Amino acid sequence: GMREHYRFFFEQIADGVWRAEVDPPLPVDAGEEEQVRRCATGARLVECNEAMLRMYACDAPAQLVGTRLCDSFDLADPRSLGFFRAFVRGGYRASDLESYELDRQGQPRCFLNNLVGVVENGRLTCIWGTQRDITERKAGEEAVRAARNQLAALVQASPLPIVGIRATGEVVSWNPAAETVFGWTAEQTIGRRLLNIPSDKQEEFDGLRARVASGNPFTGFETRRLRRDGTLLDVSISTAPLQDAEGKTNGLVAIYTDITGRRRAEEELRQSQEELRQAQKMEAVGRLAGGIAHDFNNLLTAILSYSEMLLGELPAGAPMREDLEQIRQAGTRAAELTNQLLAFSRRQLLQLRSVSLNEVVTAVDRILRRLIGEDIELRTELAGDLRLTRADPGQMEQVLLNLAVNSRDAMPAGGRLTISTANAEVGEVPSARWGRLEPGAYVTLTVRDTGSGMSHEVQERIFEPFFTTKEQGKGTGLGLATVYGIVRQVGGHVFVTSAEGAGSVFTIYLPAGQDGGEPLARAVPTPPVRGASETILLVEDEQLVRNLTREILVRNGYEVLQAADGLEALRAAAAYDGAIHLMLTDVVMPRMSGRELVERILPLRPDMRVLYVSGYSDEAIARQGQLTQGVELLPKPFTPGVLTAKIREILDRDP
């Protein structure tokens, strides 16, 4: 009966059960190494149950019974002999001993063993064992451990700060990137509340923590975080909840991305787009202003010249003289305005020479003091070793006066106006308000006031023509537009810094340098000069100006051939038999520019002299507003006196 119970138990138990005989029996006082070797190679299985067969993937007991214990082990694996050594050292007992073996299909298995040896007469004769298959459990544990190691390695190696935080707010993990980016070490942070929260963001942070705790993690939240050195970073934060074994949220993990650079790049992009928009706007307005000024100059030439001619006819006491004088003065005032528009659109003819800005400031000092009044203190700070610059001195004086008048108007209750000059080196500068400066040597003129200042919106528009903040009748809105045009035309820039209530600073940068030709002479009003009946070819597309000019020339004794454009002029020159002493041509005309006409007509009439007339400094005859050598030019609007004097001067020159 006992035997049956034993068999029943032996077969039904879920664990593998086996018995092995040691043959020949092993003396217990043999050396350890020999004992280990003989247990492995000299013990053979004599009995095993069903469960054991399944564990080794066997169909019949014969596949196991009669094999040596070591047959399922890889003896090259140090763990194999270790298994038998543990049994020997334990006095032939071992419990929960892991073995790493191969089943009969060659698949690795892991078993948990209990072994006991039977000793008779000082010799080990038999070993009993039970074993449980823990291969799956081991693989699971291994996978978990590998995943954990991988995750830990990932967090350690991550270039992004990764921080684990308890629900209560203490830091539980702080990776190397967090140390690098924020400046605190793991020892300084773990176990404490987060140190990188700026005080004004504490409330926001508590809200975020609560959000994750309630199961709503977030990604890409942009805010600011503190560094140990006190600087702030723009960061984007993404989170995930941390859970305990029961799956309850007990904290969160946060990953930070430093977006300070991106923010800066976005800001720079926005600013350069802003600059481009501004430059395009100024360019468009400039073209418009230039076009208007050009047409106006034609009209004003007529108004000024006819009024001057009539004034020349009328006797001294004639009652109409007063009225004509008014017409002429209005025309002169209009001519000044068009001149300012031309300055803005950078189409003025410049009388460039080497100038010291110190001399410009000194020259207008007296006018300035009169202009700004008693209650404004004027200071000048002039650099001793100031470099020269290429400019038109008259225009630079105009620039300075315009800026000073603006400053005066911004200080109705008095204040201080400081004008300073300096040398400046420009390296690869970051972008600035009104375009970029080429690297190089510059001189600067700065006008600083303690006045009411300007809002950002006003600063955006101050250089636009006709934009003014002054009340009706107080300003044309052309002062700063003129400044802008004059400075840009000589390759400089104007920068402004201002804030409401904090005064304004205008700084003008002009390229340093002193190369180049001498100034053109300034036109002085002169009475008309009579001609000596030479023949003049007059080319002008604007009928009003053409009629007027012919009238002036005929009155002063010249023979006049006239043409409305270049092709007509070529035909007229070919058809006329006599000498043509001078051609008077407009520069900007349809179908053919004045310059092209001159190039085509001079081969036919090599002795003919040429005088250009122009409403503005067009590229066709001037480079960057400076006349090319040997070109004679009369700017519009002109008056009969100036025109006839210029013609006489050219005709009387030696060939």
XYZ file of C-alpha atoms in Angstrom:
655
model
C 0.000 0.000 0.000
C 2.786 2.446 0.964
C 4.487 1.781 -2.354
C 1.297 2.664 -4.314
C 0.896 5.934 -2.413
C 4.449 6.727 -3.185
C 3.995 6.002 -6.938
C 0.797 8.064 -7.021
C 2.501 11.024 -5.348
C 5.547 10.577 -7.590
C 3.463 10.788 -10.793
C 0.871 13.428 -9.807
C 3.188 16.099 -8.388
C 3.689 19.098 -10.729
C 7.408 19.257 -9.953
C 9.888 16.991 -11.668
C 11.073 14.226 -9.340
C 14.097 12.013 -9.988
C 16.554 9.661 -8.423
C 20.149 9.072 -9.529
C 22.619 6.416 -8.432
C 26.285 7.225 -7.911
C 28.324 4.338 -9.287
C 30.886 3.597 -8.044
C 29.860 5.172 -4.699
C 31.810 8.324 -3.873
C 33.954 8.508 -0.694
C 32.869 11.596 1.239
C 36.479 12.401 2.143
C 37.629 12.660 -1.487
C 38.872 16.105 -2.649
C 36.245 18.714 -3.577
C 37.134 18.886 -7.272
C 36.922 15.075 -7.605
C 33.588 15.012 -5.790
C 32.218 17.688 -8.094
C 33.445 15.868 -11.200
C 32.101 12.475 -10.097
C 28.690 13.836 -9.060
C 28.358 15.312 -12.538
C 29.736 12.455 -14.613
C 29.252 9.430 -12.354
C 25.638 9.858 -11.251
C 23.038 8.278 -13.581
C 19.278 8.770 -13.555
C 17.406 5.631 -12.592
C 13.954 7.041 -12.085
C 11.943 10.135 -13.088
C 8.294 11.186 -13.263
C 6.050 12.469 -16.119
C 6.555 16.135 -15.174
C 10.298 15.636 -15.519
C 9.906 14.158 -19.025
C 7.812 17.187 -20.082
C 10.461 19.553 -18.716
C 13.138 18.008 -20.906
C 10.818 17.682 -23.945
C 11.008 13.845 -23.889
C 8.361 11.411 -25.155
C 9.540 8.271 -23.259
C 11.358 7.643 -19.958
C 14.086 5.816 -21.917
C 15.296 9.193 -23.238
C 16.263 10.214 -19.694
C 16.726 7.081 -17.625
C 20.322 5.866 -17.842
C 21.754 9.293 -18.763
C 24.308 11.064 -16.629
C 23.313 14.131 -14.658
C 25.805 16.229 -16.616
C 24.323 15.255 -20.007
C 21.810 18.124 -19.903
C 24.476 20.656 -18.903
C 26.971 22.557 -21.050
C 30.163 21.874 -19.104
C 31.958 24.753 -20.795
C 29.567 27.117 -18.957
C 31.125 27.946 -15.529
C 27.615 27.896 -14.022
C 27.331 24.143 -14.758
C 30.081 22.866 -12.454
C 29.036 25.616 -10.036
C 25.710 23.792 -9.633
C 27.386 20.550 -8.567
C 29.924 22.366 -6.412
C 27.110 24.060 -4.461
C 25.590 20.587 -3.838
C 28.916 19.161 -2.606
C 29.702 22.154 -0.409
C 26.219 22.096 1.100
C 26.968 18.648 2.553
C 24.969 16.974 -0.264
C 21.977 19.191 0.318
C 20.795 22.153 -1.715
C 17.523 24.005 -1.770
C 16.299 26.484 -4.413
C 19.453 26.003 -6.432
C 19.198 27.332 -10.014
C 20.478 25.228 -12.865
C 20.950 26.293 -16.482
C 20.447 23.268 -18.758
C 19.416 22.238 -22.263
C 16.362 20.117 -22.985
C 16.480 17.228 -25.492
C 15.575 19.684 -28.319
C 18.658 21.761 -27.419
C 16.564 24.640 -25.971
C 17.949 26.443 -22.888
C 15.907 25.896 -19.722
C 16.255 27.138 -16.194
C 15.202 24.976 -13.212
C 14.895 25.565 -9.501
C 16.220 22.464 -7.712
C 16.107 20.817 -4.322
C 18.702 18.076 -3.916
C 19.531 15.622 -1.169
C 22.253 12.930 -1.190
C 22.094 9.539 0.548
C 25.340 8.550 2.333
C 26.003 4.899 3.387
C 29.228 3.789 5.091
C 31.000 7.070 4.359
C 30.080 6.930 0.689
C 27.546 8.889 -1.410
C 25.433 6.272 -3.158
C 22.313 8.027 -4.377
C 20.912 11.545 -5.046
C 17.216 12.560 -4.932
C 16.026 15.710 -6.598
C 12.942 17.743 -7.320
C 12.897 20.572 -9.846
C 10.571 23.309 -11.033
C 10.792 24.909 -14.515
C 11.355 28.661 -14.042
C 12.512 29.408 -17.628
C 9.541 31.726 -18.404
C 9.784 33.553 -15.103
C 13.539 34.052 -15.579
C 13.035 35.344 -19.123
C 10.396 37.782 -17.824
C 12.691 39.028 -15.058
C 15.544 39.287 -17.529
C 13.389 41.282 -19.951
C 12.289 43.616 -17.184
C 15.856 44.088 -16.045
C 17.091 44.677 -19.610
C 14.304 47.176 -20.218
C 15.102 48.933 -16.964
C 18.816 49.056 -17.832
C 18.042 50.330 -21.296
C 15.726 52.967 -19.931
C 18.261 54.004 -17.314
C 20.973 54.226 -19.995
C 18.655 56.285 -22.179
C 17.878 58.724 -19.375
C 21.583 58.982 -18.467
C 22.666 59.567 -22.058
C 19.780 61.859 -23.040
C 20.917 65.309 -24.206
C 17.648 66.632 -22.756
C 17.151 67.197 -19.028
C 14.869 64.446 -17.625
C 13.582 64.883 -14.097
C 11.415 62.589 -11.966
C 9.241 64.246 -9.314
C 7.069 62.731 -6.552
C 3.430 63.737 -6.303
C 4.473 65.681 -3.201
C 7.006 67.628 -5.261
C 10.397 66.152 -4.271
C 12.867 65.254 -6.995
C 13.510 61.506 -7.325
C 15.735 61.553 -10.393
C 17.892 64.201 -12.094
C 19.880 63.105 -15.142
C 23.318 64.394 -16.276
C 21.732 66.658 -18.915
C 19.704 68.318 -16.148
C 22.974 68.907 -14.286
C 24.545 70.449 -17.380
C 21.602 72.584 -18.443
C 20.423 73.807 -15.038
C 23.726 73.727 -13.151
C 22.689 71.817 -9.989
C 24.093 68.322 -9.371
C 21.904 65.298 -8.647
C 23.046 65.353 -4.979
C 21.893 68.966 -4.651
C 18.434 68.225 -6.056
C 17.309 64.684 -5.228
C 15.002 64.604 -2.222
C 14.353 68.376 -2.390
C 11.704 70.490 -4.091
C 12.616 71.614 -7.627
C 15.148 74.459 -7.567
C 14.670 75.583 -11.158
C 11.226 77.177 -10.840
C 11.344 80.994 -11.089
C 9.300 82.539 -8.257
C 6.758 83.996 -10.686
C 6.186 80.523 -12.202
C 5.609 78.589 -8.928
C 1.821 78.798 -9.185
C 1.852 77.735 -12.834
C 4.062 74.761 -11.886
C 1.755 73.621 -9.059
C -1.110 73.711 -11.546
C 0.847 71.604 -14.036
C 1.750 69.058 -11.352
C -1.897 68.733 -10.338
C -2.822 68.290 -13.979
C -0.463 65.333 -14.421
C -1.499 63.844 -11.065
C -5.117 63.805 -12.228
C -4.031 61.758 -15.255
C -3.630 64.528 -17.855
C -0.004 64.647 -18.956
C 0.938 67.381 -21.467
C 3.552 67.896 -24.172
C 5.290 70.955 -25.553
C 4.267 73.397 -22.808
C 6.433 76.549 -23.210
C 7.559 78.446 -20.146
C 10.751 79.636 -18.439
C 13.042 77.883 -16.001
C 15.853 79.116 -13.800
C 19.504 78.085 -13.925
C 21.790 77.941 -10.948
C 23.636 81.067 -12.164
C 20.356 82.987 -12.047
C 19.787 83.216 -15.807
C 16.455 82.214 -17.323
C 15.927 79.709 -20.122
C 12.974 79.430 -22.466
C 11.970 75.763 -22.281
C 9.376 73.451 -23.738
C 8.263 70.791 -21.197
C 6.651 67.409 -21.848
C 5.481 65.113 -19.036
C 4.317 61.593 -18.276
C 2.792 60.265 -15.030
C 4.906 57.973 -12.792
C 2.942 55.020 -11.385
C 3.462 52.708 -8.419
C 3.059 48.893 -8.511
C -0.723 49.198 -8.195
C -0.862 51.570 -11.192
C -1.667 54.618 -9.039
C -0.063 57.898 -10.185
C 2.485 58.890 -7.580
C 4.521 61.484 -9.464
C 5.631 62.603 -12.852
C 8.595 62.666 -15.142
C 9.379 65.864 -17.070
C 11.537 66.303 -20.159
C 12.829 69.787 -20.962
C 13.899 71.192 -24.333
C 15.863 74.447 -24.275
C 14.165 76.664 -26.876
C 16.056 79.854 -26.021
C 17.959 79.657 -29.319
C 14.801 78.964 -31.280
C 13.045 81.886 -29.601
C 16.006 84.113 -30.425
C 16.053 82.888 -34.032
C 12.298 83.475 -34.330
C 12.744 86.972 -32.913
C 15.626 87.712 -35.315
C 13.618 86.387 -38.243
C 10.662 88.530 -37.224
C 12.949 91.530 -36.972
C 14.626 90.998 -40.332
C 11.220 90.519 -41.987
C 10.174 93.726 -40.278
C 13.289 95.469 -41.635
C 12.703 94.125 -45.112
C 9.084 95.320 -45.027
C 10.256 98.703 -43.825
C 12.947 98.915 -46.530
C 10.487 97.918 -49.247
C 7.982 100.470 -48.003
C 10.607 103.232 -47.961
C 11.742 102.188 -51.442
C 8.191 102.319 -52.831
C 7.447 105.654 -51.197
C 10.802 106.916 -52.479
C 9.968 105.991 -56.065
C 6.600 107.678 -55.735
C 8.137 110.796 -54.184
C 10.837 110.930 -56.861
C 8.265 110.657 -59.638
C 6.097 113.380 -58.134
C 9.090 115.653 -57.604
C 10.185 115.122 -61.199
C 6.800 116.155 -62.627
C 6.515 119.027 -60.179
C 9.920 120.340 -61.133
C 8.741 120.674 -64.721
C 5.711 122.677 -63.601
C 7.727 124.757 -61.155
C 10.325 125.526 -63.804
C 7.534 127.079 -65.838
C 5.973 128.944 -62.886
C 9.289 130.350 -61.662
C 10.647 131.220 -65.093
C 7.495 132.883 -66.425
C 7.112 134.940 -63.250
C 10.774 135.967 -63.449
C 10.453 136.868 -67.133
C 7.344 138.945 -66.457
C 9.060 140.664 -63.524
C 11.887 141.514 -65.918
C 9.414 143.156 -68.373
C 7.455 145.204 -65.822
C 8.651 148.674 -64.879
C 9.626 149.271 -61.255
C 6.374 150.787 -59.983
C 3.900 148.531 -61.840
C 0.962 147.504 -59.600
C 1.170 143.836 -60.741
C 4.756 143.389 -59.505
C 3.530 142.609 -55.964
C 1.236 139.821 -57.232
C 3.945 138.339 -59.414
C 6.384 138.442 -56.491
C 3.845 136.384 -54.465
C 3.591 133.830 -57.282
C 7.364 133.564 -57.456
C 7.715 133.142 -53.683
C 5.057 130.405 -53.647
C 6.923 128.689 -56.487
C 10.208 128.940 -54.594
C 8.607 127.439 -51.482
C 7.186 124.588 -53.609
C 10.606 124.027 -55.135
C 12.048 123.629 -51.622
C 9.436 120.954 -50.859
C 10.150 119.023 -54.043
C 13.806 119.284 -53.160
C 13.057 117.589 -49.836
C 11.125 114.855 -51.626
C 14.091 114.336 -53.930
C 16.364 114.134 -50.900
C 14.138 111.458 -49.395
C 14.054 109.406 -52.585
C 17.874 109.751 -52.769
C 17.756 111.408 -56.188
C 19.310 114.737 -55.364
C 22.429 115.906 -57.084
C 25.137 115.939 -54.455
C 28.042 118.358 -54.209
C 30.266 115.795 -52.515
C 33.561 116.701 -50.889
C 35.626 115.618 -47.895
C 34.009 117.074 -44.823
C 34.651 117.023 -41.103
C 31.371 116.654 -39.230
C 32.935 118.862 -36.534
C 33.005 121.723 -39.072
C 29.359 121.064 -39.954
C 28.366 121.311 -36.270
C 30.449 124.447 -35.754
C 29.018 126.081 -38.906
C 25.396 125.777 -37.705
C 26.121 126.430 -34.025
C 24.931 130.065 -34.122
C 21.783 129.306 -36.117
C 21.057 126.402 -33.766
C 21.245 128.515 -30.630
C 18.844 130.996 -32.180
C 16.581 128.209 -33.353
C 16.197 126.265 -30.114
C 15.562 129.211 -27.787
C 16.580 130.209 -24.285
C 15.151 127.379 -22.173
C 17.026 124.578 -23.928
C 20.660 123.995 -23.018
C 22.811 123.128 -26.055
C 25.909 120.989 -25.527
C 28.389 119.893 -28.162
C 30.864 117.066 -27.651
C 33.194 116.922 -30.642
C 35.790 114.164 -31.062
C 39.308 115.559 -31.400
C 40.647 113.075 -33.957
C 37.513 112.843 -36.093
C 37.924 111.179 -39.482
C 36.669 112.902 -42.623
C 33.674 111.678 -44.596
C 32.414 112.224 -48.167
C 29.316 114.372 -48.020
C 27.577 117.495 -49.241
C 28.253 120.043 -46.458
C 25.070 122.007 -47.209
C 23.005 118.850 -46.898
C 24.696 117.784 -43.683
C 23.844 121.181 -42.198
C 20.245 120.599 -43.259
C 20.295 117.170 -41.566
C 21.557 118.667 -38.325
C 19.027 121.524 -38.357
C 16.135 119.146 -39.058
C 17.102 116.909 -36.130
C 17.586 119.876 -33.813
C 14.184 121.363 -34.681
C 12.515 118.015 -33.933
C 14.284 117.806 -30.589
C 13.278 121.378 -29.770
C 9.619 120.579 -30.499
C 9.854 117.514 -28.241
C 10.978 119.746 -25.323
C 8.260 122.444 -25.029
C 9.148 122.957 -21.350
C 12.885 123.165 -21.979
C 15.583 120.550 -21.577
C 19.008 119.615 -22.888
C 20.121 119.040 -26.477
C 23.466 117.274 -26.934
C 25.210 117.026 -30.291
C 28.244 114.777 -30.442
C 30.607 113.393 -33.064
C 32.769 110.277 -32.845
C 34.729 107.696 -34.803
C 33.170 104.225 -34.945
C 34.321 100.819 -36.135
C 31.603 98.546 -37.398
C 32.312 94.816 -37.196
C 29.841 92.150 -38.271
C 27.027 93.886 -36.403
C 23.782 92.176 -35.552
C 20.767 93.585 -37.327
C 19.680 97.080 -36.390
C 16.550 99.118 -36.862
C 17.078 100.773 -40.259
C 18.991 98.180 -42.241
C 22.536 96.941 -41.887
C 25.889 98.654 -41.996
C 28.752 97.215 -44.004
C 31.741 96.481 -41.742
C 34.332 99.271 -41.818
C 35.326 102.678 -40.483
C 32.587 105.239 -39.814
C 32.047 108.636 -38.287
C 28.935 109.279 -36.228
C 26.840 112.323 -35.525
C 24.514 111.934 -32.543
C 21.673 114.253 -31.548
C 20.273 113.488 -28.105
C 17.415 115.244 -26.310
C 15.641 114.997 -22.961
C 12.219 115.436 -24.567
C 8.952 113.541 -24.649
C 10.288 110.548 -26.612
C 8.387 108.338 -29.053
C 6.320 105.183 -28.883
C 7.408 102.110 -30.864
C 4.570 102.720 -33.368
C 5.761 106.268 -34.045
C 9.390 105.109 -34.413
C 8.211 102.652 -37.076
C 7.065 105.553 -39.257
C 9.171 108.609 -38.451
C 11.206 108.505 -41.672
C 8.174 108.311 -43.976
C 7.451 111.468 -45.965
C 4.414 113.438 -44.756
C 4.197 111.461 -41.517
C 4.095 113.942 -38.654
C 3.003 113.952 -35.020
C 2.788 117.745 -34.955
C -0.545 119.502 -35.164
C -1.966 120.880 -38.391
C 0.201 123.596 -39.939
C 3.177 122.902 -37.656
C 5.142 120.478 -39.826
C 5.197 119.001 -43.329
C 6.405 115.597 -42.208
C 9.391 115.948 -44.535
C 12.151 116.819 -42.039
C 13.194 113.290 -41.052
C 12.378 111.954 -44.509
C 14.980 114.386 -45.851
C 17.486 113.325 -43.189
C 16.926 109.674 -44.115
C 17.375 110.268 -47.848
C 20.486 112.436 -47.512
C 22.215 109.999 -45.184
C 21.305 106.899 -47.218
C 22.430 108.508 -50.485
C 25.986 108.877 -49.198
C 26.004 105.261 -47.976
C 25.169 105.949 -44.328
C 22.412 104.953 -41.906
C 20.254 106.636 -39.303
C 19.463 104.807 -36.057
C 16.998 105.949 -33.456
C 16.439 104.840 -29.871
C 13.638 106.319 -27.880
C 10.879 105.537 -25.422
C 7.880 107.572 -24.380
C 8.881 110.075 -21.729
C 12.564 109.154 -22.013
C 13.866 111.446 -24.763
C 15.266 110.414 -28.146
C 18.694 109.683 -29.586
C 19.338 109.906 -33.317
C 22.689 108.526 -34.460
C 23.913 108.946 -38.003
C 26.653 106.657 -39.312
C 28.586 107.882 -42.364
C 31.387 105.915 -44.034
C 34.785 107.461 -43.275
C 36.908 108.376 -46.308
C 38.171 111.295 -48.322
C 38.756 110.175 -51.891
C 37.137 111.720 -54.936
C 36.755 114.815 -57.102
C 36.125 118.386 -56.198
C 32.754 119.955 -55.556
C 30.569 121.291 -58.340
C 30.148 125.054 -58.100
C 26.929 126.219 -56.449
C 24.476 128.041 -58.714
C 24.087 131.709 -57.783
C 21.042 133.677 -59.073
C 22.182 135.674 -62.119
C 20.428 137.998 -64.566
C 19.873 136.500 -68.069
C 22.946 136.618 -70.328
C 22.318 137.419 -74.004
C 23.488 135.008 -76.655
C 25.394 135.688 -79.839
C 22.865 134.090 -82.225
C 24.283 130.544 -81.906
C 22.048 127.631 -82.841
C 20.725 125.449 -80.032
C 18.999 122.066 -80.395
C 16.420 121.838 -77.610
C 15.240 118.315 -76.665
C 12.494 118.162 -74.015
C 9.474 115.829 -73.856
C 7.426 118.059 -71.528
C 5.656 120.580 -73.826
C 5.259 123.236 -71.126
C 8.985 123.220 -70.347
C 9.893 123.010 -74.048
C 7.844 126.105 -74.928
C 9.215 127.978 -71.945
C 12.833 127.110 -72.671
C 12.463 128.059 -76.368
C 10.922 131.363 -75.301
C 13.875 132.123 -72.973
C 16.453 131.173 -75.642
C 14.762 133.132 -78.471
C 14.399 136.199 -76.252
C 18.105 135.999 -75.554
C 19.082 135.908 -79.192
C 19.565 132.192 -79.960
C 18.357 130.241 -82.996
C 16.346 127.247 -81.704
C 15.671 123.815 -83.239
C 13.302 121.772 -81.101
C 12.482 118.090 -80.611
C 10.096 116.238 -78.281
C 12.316 113.163 -77.940
C 15.617 111.556 -78.947
C 14.498 110.214 -82.342
C 13.114 113.604 -83.385
C 16.378 115.180 -82.244
C 18.433 112.801 -84.414
C 16.207 113.594 -87.420
C 16.417 117.361 -86.781
C 20.212 117.222 -86.497
C 20.480 115.255 -89.747
C 18.130 117.617 -91.630
C 19.767 120.885 -90.517
C 22.562 122.223 -92.693
C 24.181 124.807 -90.450
C 26.285 124.354 -87.328
C 24.550 123.300 -84.107
C 26.542 124.865 -81.283
C 24.855 123.254 -78.321
C 22.266 120.616 -77.515
C 20.145 121.179 -74.448
C 18.535 117.840 -73.532
C 16.398 116.454 -70.771
C 17.838 113.319 -69.188
C 14.697 111.279 -68.570
C 12.623 110.947 -71.723
C 10.468 108.257 -73.290
C 11.896 106.030 -76.096
C 15.505 107.144 -75.570
C 17.293 108.610 -72.566
C 19.308 111.813 -72.809
C 22.492 109.827 -72.388
C 21.681 107.448 -75.264
C 20.821 110.395 -77.466
C 24.184 112.031 -76.751
C 26.021 108.786 -77.542
C 24.259 108.520 -80.920
C 24.338 112.186 -81.954
C 27.938 113.170 -81.083
C 29.507 111.075 -83.902
C 27.335 113.108 -86.359
C 28.069 116.449 -84.653
C 31.434 116.072 -82.888
C 31.809 119.829 -82.220
C 28.394 120.260 -80.618
C 28.427 120.926 -76.880
C 25.921 119.303 -74.525
C 24.024 120.548 -71.496
C 21.747 118.140 -69.664
C 18.673 119.324 -67.761
C 17.178 117.049 -65.129
C 14.505 116.908 -62.479
C 16.694 114.567 -60.452
C 19.992 112.747 -60.428
C 19.152 109.864 -62.669
C 21.410 106.812 -63.006
C 21.677 107.555 -66.740
C 24.087 110.453 -66.201
C 25.173 110.073 -62.628
C 26.527 107.207 -60.582
C 25.074 107.170 -57.048
C 24.068 110.770 -57.526
C 27.545 111.966 -58.454
C 28.135 113.395 -61.899
C 30.448 111.536 -64.219
C 33.441 113.574 -65.332
C 32.870 116.240 -67.991
C 29.079 116.148 -67.868
C 27.335 119.504 -67.600
C 24.022 119.408 -65.813
C 21.405 121.968 -64.908
C 18.978 120.812 -62.201
C 15.297 121.724 -62.426
C 13.604 123.907 -61.480
C 15.814 126.523 -63.127
C 15.239 130.183 -63.874
C 16.062 132.073 -67.089
C 19.102 133.714 -65.490
C 20.670 130.426 -64.402
C 19.927 128.750 -67.741
C 21.359 131.482 -69.943
C 24.440 131.933 -67.761
C 25.172 128.198 -67.926
C 24.760 128.126 -71.733
C 27.055 131.108 -72.181
C 29.666 129.520 -69.919
C 29.673 126.322 -71.986
C 29.694 128.082 -75.364
C 32.489 130.475 -74.413
C 34.822 127.704 -73.265
C 37.861 126.906 -75.339
C 37.250 123.834 -77.535
